[in-house]
mmCIF file of C-alpha atoms in Angstrom:
data_model
loop_
_atom_site.group_PDB
_atom_site.id
_atom_site.type_symbol
_atom_site.label_atom_id
_atom_site.label_comp_id
_atom_site.label_asym_id
_atom_site.label_seq_id
_atom_site.Cartn_x
_atom_site.Cartn_y
_atom_site.Cartn_z
ATOM 1 C CA MET A 78 46.035 -16.064 55.784
ATOM 2 C CA THR A 79 46.192 -18.022 53.538
ATOM 3 C CA PRO A 80 49.897 -19.618 52.021
ATOM 4 C CA ILE A 81 51.462 -18.180 48.489
ATOM 5 C CA LEU A 82 53.455 -20.524 46.993
ATOM 6 C CA ALA A 83 55.946 -19.527 44.394
ATOM 7 C CA ILE A 84 57.190 -21.998 43.136
ATOM 8 C CA ALA A 85 61.223 -20.717 41.383
ATOM 9 C CA ASN A 86 63.916 -21.303 39.596
ATOM 10 C CA GLN A 87 65.846 -18.849 36.463
ATOM 11 C CA LYS A 88 67.711 -21.964 35.199
ATOM 12 C CA GLY A 89 64.920 -23.682 32.982
ATOM 13 C CA GLY A 90 64.089 -27.781 32.512
ATOM 14 C CA VAL A 91 64.151 -27.937 36.105
ATOM 15 C CA GLY A 92 60.534 -28.903 36.527
ATOM 16 C CA LYS A 93 59.161 -26.293 37.722
ATOM 17 C CA THR A 94 55.716 -26.541 36.227
ATOM 18 C CA THR A 95 55.386 -30.048 35.963
ATOM 19 C CA SER A 96 56.198 -29.593 40.229
ATOM 20 C CA ALA A 97 53.250 -27.271 40.421
ATOM 21 C CA VAL A 98 50.608 -28.851 38.148
ATOM 22 C CA ASN A 99 51.841 -32.301 40.139
ATOM 23 C CA LEU A 100 52.110 -30.433 43.392
ATOM 24 C CA ALA A 101 48.211 -28.275 42.695
ATOM 25 C CA ALA A 102 46.021 -31.034 41.667
ATOM 26 C CA SER A 103 48.221 -33.008 44.731
ATOM 27 C CA LEU A 104 46.762 -30.516 47.620
ATOM 28 C CA ALA A 105 43.305 -30.493 45.905
ATOM 29 C CA VAL A 106 43.651 -34.978 46.744
ATOM 30 C CA ALA A 107 44.518 -33.646 50.020
ATOM 31 C CA GLU A 108 40.459 -31.893 50.177
ATOM 32 C CA ALA A 109 43.088 -28.439 50.128
ATOM 33 C CA ARG A 110 41.150 -25.601 48.194
ATOM 34 C CA VAL A 111 43.909 -25.040 45.500
ATOM 35 C CA LEU A 112 44.406 -22.416 42.800
ATOM 36 C CA LEU A 113 47.240 -22.089 40.809
ATOM 37 C CA VAL A 114 48.480 -18.837 38.732
ATOM 38 C CA ASP A 115 49.740 -19.271 35.606
ATOM 39 C CA LEU A 116 52.945 -16.383 35.740
ATOM 40 C CA ASP A 117 54.823 -18.220 32.584
ATOM 41 C CA PRO A 118 53.989 -16.598 29.039
ATOM 42 C CA GLN A 119 55.398 -20.386 28.142
ATOM 43 C CA ALA A 120 52.033 -21.463 29.451
ATOM 44 C CA ASN A 121 52.865 -24.501 30.259
ATOM 45 C CA ALA A 122 50.817 -25.040 33.000
ATOM 46 C CA SER A 123 47.901 -24.236 30.908
ATOM 47 C CA THR A 124 48.400 -26.848 28.724
ATOM 48 C CA ALA A 125 48.736 -29.498 31.107
ATOM 49 C CA TYR A 126 45.094 -28.933 31.945
ATOM 50 C CA GLY A 127 43.746 -29.143 28.461
ATOM 51 C CA VAL A 128 43.194 -25.084 28.245
ATOM 52 C CA ASP A 129 43.267 -24.296 24.461
ATOM 53 C CA LYS A 130 44.789 -21.320 25.221
ATOM 54 C CA ARG A 131 42.859 -19.528 22.013
ATOM 55 C CA SER A 132 39.754 -20.244 23.124
ATOM 56 C CA LEU A 133 40.500 -17.819 26.206
ATOM 57 C CA GLU A 134 38.335 -14.611 27.169
ATOM 58 C CA HIS A 135 40.346 -13.438 29.634
ATOM 59 C CA HIS A 136 43.211 -15.183 31.001
ATOM 60 C CA VAL A 137 46.154 -13.385 33.909
ATOM 61 C CA TYR A 138 48.219 -10.772 31.408
ATOM 62 C CA ASP A 139 44.067 -9.363 31.933
ATOM 63 C CA ALA A 140 44.230 -9.332 35.605
ATOM 64 C CA LEU A 141 48.187 -7.870 35.531
ATOM 65 C CA VAL A 142 47.168 -4.879 33.624
ATOM 66 C CA GLY A 143 43.969 -3.826 35.328
ATOM 67 C CA ARG A 144 41.832 -4.932 32.389
ATOM 68 C CA ARG A 145 39.894 -7.106 34.599
ATOM 69 C CA MET A 146 40.448 -8.348 38.181
ATOM 70 C CA LEU A 147 41.197 -11.848 38.938
ATOM 71 C CA ARG A 148 37.858 -13.261 39.802
ATOM 72 C CA ASP A 149 37.479 -13.695 35.774
ATOM 73 C CA VAL A 150 40.160 -15.244 34.962
ATOM 74 C CA ILE A 151 39.536 -17.349 37.187
ATOM 75 C CA ILE A 152 38.735 -21.527 35.678
ATOM 76 C CA SER A 153 37.906 -24.733 37.206
ATOM 77 C CA THR A 154 40.479 -27.859 36.384
ATOM 78 C CA GLU A 155 39.197 -31.555 36.273
ATOM 79 C CA VAL A 156 40.799 -31.956 39.842
ATOM 80 C CA GLU A 157 37.772 -31.094 41.965
ATOM 81 C CA GLY A 158 39.166 -28.463 44.626
ATOM 82 C CA LEU A 159 42.230 -26.963 41.901
ATOM 83 C CA ASP A 160 41.193 -24.315 40.120
ATOM 84 C CA LEU A 161 43.956 -22.748 37.190
ATOM 85 C CA ALA A 162 44.802 -18.896 36.514
ATOM 86 C CA PRO A 163 45.379 -19.216 33.003
ATOM 87 C CA THR A 164 47.939 -17.122 30.704
ATOM 88 C CA ASP A 165 48.677 -16.570 27.120
ATOM 89 C CA GLN A 166 51.691 -15.574 25.315
ATOM 90 C CA ASP A 167 50.015 -12.314 25.808
ATOM 91 C CA LEU A 168 51.784 -12.455 29.127
ATOM 92 C CA VAL A 169 55.551 -11.662 27.361
ATOM 93 C CA GLY A 170 53.179 -7.699 26.750
ATOM 94 C CA ALA A 171 53.264 -7.560 30.185
ATOM 95 C CA GLU A 172 56.692 -6.771 31.693
ATOM 96 C CA ILE A 173 56.312 -4.224 28.394
ATOM 97 C CA GLU A 174 53.831 -2.657 29.609
ATOM 98 C CA LEU A 175 54.383 -2.435 32.548
ATOM 99 C CA VAL A 176 58.242 -1.621 33.215
ATOM 100 C CA SER A 177 56.433 2.320 32.949
ATOM 101 C CA GLU A 178 53.891 1.391 35.878
ATOM 102 C CA THR A 179 53.257 2.862 39.470
ATOM 103 C CA GLU A 180 53.525 -0.900 41.902
ATOM 104 C CA ARG A 181 54.470 -2.535 39.301
ATOM 105 C CA ASP A 182 55.864 -5.356 41.426
ATOM 106 C CA THR A 183 52.738 -5.444 43.287
ATOM 107 C CA ARG A 184 50.053 -6.147 40.868
ATOM 108 C CA LEU A 185 49.411 -9.361 40.976
ATOM 109 C CA ARG A 186 49.777 -9.536 44.365
ATOM 110 C CA ASP A 187 46.742 -6.578 44.611
ATOM 111 C CA ALA A 188 44.885 -8.840 42.849
ATOM 112 C CA ILE A 189 45.330 -12.645 44.313
ATOM 113 C CA ALA A 190 44.276 -10.446 47.623
ATOM 114 C CA THR A 191 40.662 -9.653 46.484
ATOM 115 C CA ILE A 192 40.155 -13.970 46.201
ATOM 116 C CA ALA A 193 42.337 -15.066 48.342
ATOM 117 C CA ASP A 194 40.027 -15.998 50.659
ATOM 118 C CA ASP A 195 38.701 -18.099 48.567
ATOM 119 C CA TYR A 196 41.077 -21.077 48.814
ATOM 120 C CA ASP A 197 43.334 -22.711 50.937
ATOM 121 C CA VAL A 198 46.377 -23.109 49.129
ATOM 122 C CA ILE A 199 47.603 -20.771 46.492
ATOM 123 C CA LEU A 200 50.834 -22.111 43.796
ATOM 124 C CA ILE A 201 52.184 -19.375 41.461
ATOM 125 C CA ASP A 202 54.360 -20.914 38.267
ATOM 126 C CA CYS A 203 57.209 -18.688 37.835
ATOM 127 C CA PRO A 204 58.965 -17.798 34.474
ATOM 128 C CA PRO A 205 61.465 -19.525 33.961
ATOM 129 C CA SER A 206 64.062 -15.984 34.208
ATOM 130 C CA LEU A 207 64.009 -13.117 37.237
ATOM 131 C CA GLY A 208 62.393 -10.254 35.669
ATOM 132 C CA LEU A 209 59.061 -7.995 36.213
ATOM 133 C CA LEU A 210 56.761 -11.789 36.681
ATOM 134 C CA THR A 211 59.009 -13.130 39.151
ATOM 135 C CA ILE A 212 59.213 -9.805 40.742
ATOM 136 C CA ASN A 213 55.403 -9.884 40.882
ATOM 137 C CA ALA A 214 55.692 -13.934 42.090
ATOM 138 C CA LEU A 215 57.736 -12.991 45.156
ATOM 139 C CA THR A 216 56.289 -9.479 46.271
ATOM 140 C CA ALA A 217 53.009 -12.240 46.544
ATOM 141 C CA ALA A 218 54.271 -14.731 47.816
ATOM 142 C CA THR A 219 54.578 -15.628 51.441
ATOM 143 C CA GLY A 220 56.926 -18.825 50.641
ATOM 144 C CA VAL A 221 59.189 -20.219 48.032
ATOM 145 C CA LEU A 222 59.681 -23.360 46.588
ATOM 146 C CA VAL A 223 62.804 -23.992 44.527
ATOM 147 C CA PRO A 224 63.348 -26.741 42.365
ATOM 148 C CA LEU A 225 66.920 -27.864 41.896
ATOM 149 C CA GLN A 226 67.445 -31.169 39.307
ATOM 150 C CA CYS A 227 69.822 -33.461 40.620
ATOM 151 C CA GLU A 228 72.401 -32.852 37.797
ATOM 152 C CA PHE A 229 75.680 -31.997 37.024
ATOM 153 C CA PHE A 230 74.748 -28.423 37.218
ATOM 154 C CA ALA A 231 72.318 -28.231 39.670
ATOM 155 C CA MET A 232 73.031 -25.121 41.668
ATOM 156 C CA GLU A 233 73.943 -23.286 38.914
ATOM 157 C CA GLY A 234 72.146 -19.564 39.068
ATOM 158 C CA LEU A 235 71.137 -20.794 42.349
ATOM 159 C CA SER A 236 72.994 -17.528 43.700
ATOM 160 C CA GLN A 237 71.679 -15.246 42.271
ATOM 161 C CA LEU A 238 67.848 -16.010 43.034
ATOM 162 C CA LEU A 239 69.077 -16.335 46.423
ATOM 163 C CA GLY A 240 70.024 -12.285 45.925
ATOM 164 C CA THR A 241 67.239 -11.899 44.094
ATOM 165 C CA LEU A 242 64.355 -13.102 47.667
ATOM 166 C CA ASP A 243 67.088 -11.262 49.823
ATOM 167 C CA ARG A 244 66.660 -8.512 48.341
ATOM 168 C CA VAL A 245 62.568 -8.096 47.779
ATOM 169 C CA GLN A 246 62.863 -9.563 51.370
ATOM 170 C CA ALA A 247 63.888 -6.615 52.674
ATOM 171 C CA THR A 248 62.519 -4.051 50.117
ATOM 172 C CA ARG A 249 59.187 -5.597 49.052
ATOM 173 C CA ASN A 250 58.127 -8.656 50.878
ATOM 174 C CA ARG A 251 59.477 -9.073 54.346
ATOM 175 C CA SER A 252 56.689 -11.617 54.943
ATOM 176 C CA LEU A 253 58.659 -14.218 52.409
ATOM 177 C CA ASN A 254 60.483 -17.220 53.063
ATOM 178 C CA LEU A 255 62.056 -20.099 51.421
ATOM 179 C CA MET A 256 59.860 -23.000 51.988
ATOM 180 C CA GLY A 257 61.586 -25.345 50.318
ATOM 181 C CA ILE A 258 64.109 -27.049 47.802
ATOM 182 C CA LEU A 259 62.976 -29.869 46.060
ATOM 183 C CA LEU A 260 64.589 -32.796 44.354
ATOM 184 C CA THR A 261 63.761 -32.882 40.994
ATOM 185 C CA MET A 262 64.414 -35.377 38.434
ATOM 186 C CA PHE A 263 66.417 -37.926 40.755
ATOM 187 C CA ASP A 264 67.766 -41.227 39.396
ATOM 188 C CA ARG A 265 68.706 -44.370 41.166
ATOM 189 C CA ARG A 266 70.651 -45.884 38.355
ATOM 190 C CA ASN A 267 72.391 -42.614 37.960
ATOM 191 C CA ARG A 268 75.500 -41.798 40.689
ATOM 192 C CA LEU A 269 75.371 -38.540 40.366
ATOM 193 C CA SER A 270 72.015 -38.559 41.404
ATOM 194 C CA PHE A 271 73.202 -39.648 45.118
ATOM 195 C CA GLN A 272 75.433 -37.253 45.090
ATOM 196 C CA VAL A 273 74.079 -33.715 43.818
ATOM 197 C CA ASP A 274 71.413 -35.325 46.535
ATOM 198 C CA LYS A 275 73.815 -35.337 49.352
ATOM 199 C CA GLU A 276 74.920 -31.766 48.286
ATOM 200 C CA ILE A 277 72.970 -30.101 48.275
ATOM 201 C CA ARG A 278 71.278 -31.669 51.732
ATOM 202 C CA SER A 279 75.401 -30.984 53.298
ATOM 203 C CA TYR A 280 74.547 -27.682 52.104
ATOM 204 C CA PHE A 281 71.559 -26.220 53.066
ATOM 205 C CA GLY A 282 70.179 -28.449 55.168
ATOM 206 C CA PRO A 283 66.470 -29.195 56.156
ATOM 207 C CA VAL A 284 64.763 -26.739 54.367
ATOM 208 C CA VAL A 285 65.224 -29.906 51.661
ATOM 209 C CA PHE A 286 61.954 -31.875 51.217
ATOM 210 C CA GLU A 287 62.605 -35.034 52.106
ATOM 211 C CA THR A 288 60.502 -36.398 48.897
ATOM 212 C CA ARG A 289 62.744 -36.411 45.767
ATOM 213 C CA ILE A 290 61.012 -36.283 42.218
ATOM 214 C CA PRO A 291 62.020 -39.416 39.708
ATOM 215 C CA ARG A 292 62.449 -39.356 36.679
ATOM 216 C CA ASN A 293 59.664 -40.360 35.353
ATOM 217 C CA VAL A 294 58.178 -41.350 32.222
ATOM 218 C CA ARG A 295 54.636 -40.371 33.045
ATOM 219 C CA LEU A 296 55.259 -37.743 34.703
ATOM 220 C CA SER A 297 56.513 -36.020 30.953
ATOM 221 C CA GLU A 298 53.581 -37.628 29.088
ATOM 222 C CA SER A 299 50.746 -36.846 31.153
ATOM 223 C CA PRO A 300 51.330 -32.990 29.524
ATOM 224 C CA SER A 301 50.382 -34.283 26.286
ATOM 225 C CA PHE A 302 47.026 -35.418 27.846
ATOM 226 C CA GLY A 303 45.951 -32.466 28.647
ATOM 227 C CA LYS A 304 45.927 -33.766 32.107
ATOM 228 C CA PRO A 305 47.895 -33.839 35.292
ATOM 229 C CA ALA A 306 49.492 -36.956 36.512
ATOM 230 C CA ILE A 307 47.581 -38.182 38.966
ATOM 231 C CA LEU A 308 44.342 -38.073 36.836
ATOM 232 C CA TYR A 309 46.234 -39.398 34.137
ATOM 233 C CA ASP A 310 48.507 -42.891 36.240
ATOM 234 C CA VAL A 311 47.530 -42.865 39.785
ATOM 235 C CA ALA A 312 50.426 -45.267 40.250
ATOM 236 C CA ALA A 313 52.778 -43.776 38.301
ATOM 237 C CA ALA A 314 55.847 -43.459 40.550
ATOM 238 C CA GLY A 315 56.206 -39.335 39.973
ATOM 239 C CA THR A 316 52.240 -38.842 40.448
ATOM 240 C CA LEU A 317 53.720 -40.851 44.358
ATOM 241 C CA ALA A 318 56.600 -38.305 44.743
ATOM 242 C CA TYR A 319 53.818 -35.967 44.295
ATOM 243 C CA LEU A 320 51.071 -37.227 46.688
ATOM 244 C CA ASP A 321 54.107 -37.646 49.262
ATOM 245 C CA LEU A 322 55.417 -33.897 48.837
ATOM 246 C CA ALA A 323 52.110 -32.351 49.236
ATOM 247 C CA GLN A 324 52.430 -34.393 52.383
ATOM 248 C CA GLU A 325 55.194 -32.647 53.383
ATOM 249 C CA VAL A 326 53.417 -28.829 52.095
ATOM 250 C CA LEU A 327 50.961 -29.727 54.329
ATOM 251 C CA GLY A 328 53.031 -30.235 56.943
ATOM 252 C CA ARG A 329 55.258 -27.660 56.482
ATOM 253 C CA LEU A 330 52.696 -25.001 56.554
ATOM 254 C CA GLU A 331 50.277 -26.234 59.469
ATOM 255 C CA ARG A 332 54.346 -25.723 61.737
ATOM 256 C CA ASP A 333 54.793 -22.236 60.461
ATOM 257 C CA GLU A 334 51.212 -21.511 60.964
ATOM 258 C CA GLN A 335 51.384 -23.501 64.598
ATOM 259 C CA ASN A 336 54.841 -20.621 64.767
ATOM 260 C CA SER A 337 53.099 -17.631 64.010
ATOM 261 C CA PRO A 338 53.711 -14.309 64.548
ATOM 262 C CA ASN A 339 56.633 -15.184 66.110
ATOM 263 C CA ASN A 340 57.946 -17.396 63.502
ATOM 264 C CA GLN A 341 60.701 -15.394 61.973
ATOM 265 C CA PRO A 342 60.902 -15.792 58.235
ATOM 266 C CA THR A 343 63.365 -17.988 56.583
ATOM 267 C CA THR A 344 65.940 -16.601 54.727
ATOM 268 C CA PRO A 345 69.385 -17.827 52.417
ATOM 269 C CA GLN A 346 71.209 -16.187 55.127
ATOM 270 C CA GLU A 347 70.047 -18.546 58.041
ATOM 271 C CA VAL A 348 69.862 -20.907 56.270
ATOM 272 C CA ASN A 349 73.338 -21.390 54.908
ATOM 273 C CA SER A 350 74.421 -19.994 58.724
#
């Protein structure tokens, strides 16, 4: 079964899309066949790969509302082994259009099922909300990666997200697990970053990735050039951190596969116990 990772946090500004874009590229560099699904109507992941949204014939919205197969939406990127299912602002309309539809929560899951075997890993960049699009992502996913910034309000809203994961797992997707928590915007010059790091690791334990994503100018610059960091500055600290993260992710996926089918999903309650 192809692992499908939703990168989610309803709090904006935590490095969610940056992580989706650069983890996808780093996994591809590690020779995985990767699909990145841009499910955020802001379409920043698409922009980060140089997509001209005005030139798109089809995008994720068309797949969700049944106008196109997801295969018809997918495009290749500059990174070998990495494909992208792009989006644009029309995706905002999907939540309104689907609200009265049957099986509205499973549209993305059903779309991904038609192409999942073509890939080793599928990543979903979720919108910064807990609306219908994010519920679709969680229903489709096998795991959730949660970025948390190393700042004072890091855990603000996290309990709400974990509660949503619980409900989706209980009612829609028994295979969903909390795959990992990623600390972002880590600043070695700032004592607060170390305090937040310690607090998060104390609370969540080994579910927190060892890799920390640093504050890095090159990471911030690369989207304006339509490239992931690895194609913009391969030696940047941010680039190297995402390469390390990719190895951690692959290691966890391999571990989970070895433990399957006897492994049980990691629920938020298990993490907190």
